[in-house]
């Protein structure tokens, strides 16, 4: 291990290519630190995205040595192959320029999976009382801490095969909404994920779960949706239109 | 994929598990026991039970494989959904024809 990193960074749009940079190694250096070093010291035109730098905002995901990762909390020491580090934009979403990817398809699918809360109560109603230890609340808790980083979306093969597939993050969010006892439109959630490209397209190969930096299990969420959907369908409760 | 296709694929898999196990056991029994074709036919022909068993086998396989084939075509080829549906339906019909013809030959005439 030398004190210089051999870094290759994707430059340009879809037709771009990898450009080589030498970056000094530092203690506890993150991949985001490396990218920032290049922009400040070598080429200020390098485009990339970040905000919080502490693993909260989900904006810094990139492909690092072939795998999607949150770069602000990925230590260089853990991922380098000798001294070499290859940093590319996130996969399964179009690249805008350099390391900045276009997240539009990801968030559009997020919306169409109805990963939102739909309340029915007004300010004059009393607070909803949800038992913290109820099974639905526990399930929602286990899946709610998503930071929308799209690392799972980028790691999912089915997303790359089926352009309409909603993907792990949106479906994980739908599962949270489905388990929210206050949500007034649970039927909508199931109907929204019962479409072609919905939860039924998941292969359960768990790449999403393997890669989620927060340690969520979208694959289990999708399995839950599949089960709820099958039950609702077989009992005639699933209204498709 | 529609919920109907999804549920049918799961249910057909559920049916196939025991049916395939019995079928494999039967194959091993027939081969190990050294049964001739004539002896096998002697036991299956006219048997309503074997006829129903293998009809179930053929129907579940045709459904399961047809639905799976459609998924693979949707995921791995550029064909549109109308085309993949047509190919999958054709496949199901062919599998049913060939399979049921074999069941008929072994259990009826
Ligand atoms: S388990 Fe499903 S959502 Fe997760 S990576 Fe596999 S196919 Fe994609
Ligand atoms: S489920 Fe995990 S990997 Fe996927 S967007 Fe949320 S935090 Fe990121
Ligand atoms: S910069 Fe916010 S999660 Fe990495």
PDB file of C-alpha atoms and ligand atoms in Angstrom, chain A residues 152 155-158 165 167-168 201-209 219 222, ligand 1:
ATOM      1  CA  UNK A 152     -30.434  -0.945  -3.629  1.00  0.00           C
ATOM      2  CA  UNK A 155     -27.775  -3.154  -7.184  1.00  0.00           C
ATOM      3  CA  UNK A 156     -30.975  -4.827  -8.406  1.00  0.00           C
ATOM      4  CA  UNK A 157     -30.700  -6.901 -11.593  1.00  0.00           C
ATOM      5  CA  UNK A 158     -34.446  -6.889 -12.172  1.00  0.00           C
ATOM      6  CA  UNK A 165     -39.912  -2.450 -12.324  1.00  0.00           C
ATOM      7  CA  UNK A 167     -37.472  -1.458  -7.520  1.00  0.00           C
ATOM      8  CA  UNK A 168     -36.594  -2.270  -3.908  1.00  0.00           C
ATOM      9  CA  UNK A 201     -41.485  -9.017 -10.474  1.00  0.00           C
ATOM     10  CA  UNK A 202     -38.957  -9.339  -7.629  1.00  0.00           C
ATOM     11  CA  UNK A 203     -36.746 -12.439  -7.790  1.00  0.00           C
ATOM     12  CA  UNK A 204     -35.931 -12.366  -4.056  1.00  0.00           C
ATOM     13  CA  UNK A 205     -32.216 -12.701  -4.768  1.00  0.00           C
ATOM     14  CA  UNK A 206     -31.560 -10.094  -2.056  1.00  0.00           C
ATOM     15  CA  UNK A 207     -28.915  -8.003  -3.733  1.00  0.00           C
ATOM     16  CA  UNK A 208     -30.816  -4.978  -2.372  1.00  0.00           C
ATOM     17  CA  UNK A 209     -30.576  -6.267   1.188  1.00  0.00           C
ATOM     18  CA  UNK A 219     -36.314  -8.049  -0.016  1.00  0.00           C
ATOM     19  CA  UNK A 222     -41.324  -7.161  -0.956  1.00  0.00           C
TER      20      UNK A 222
HETATM   21  S1  LIG C   1     -34.640  -9.101  -3.875  1.00  0.00           S
HETATM   22 FE1  LIG C   1     -35.979  -8.189  -5.434  1.00  0.00          FE
HETATM   23  S2  LIG C   1     -35.730  -5.986  -5.215  1.00  0.00           S
HETATM   24 FE2  LIG C   1     -34.032  -6.952  -4.087  1.00  0.00          FE
HETATM   25  S3  LIG C   1     -32.353  -6.970  -5.560  1.00  0.00           S
HETATM   26 FE3  LIG C   1     -33.449  -8.917  -5.756  1.00  0.00          FE
HETATM   27  S4  LIG C   1     -34.999  -8.615  -7.384  1.00  0.00           S
HETATM   28 FE4  LIG C   1     -34.224  -6.595  -6.734  1.00  0.00          FE
END
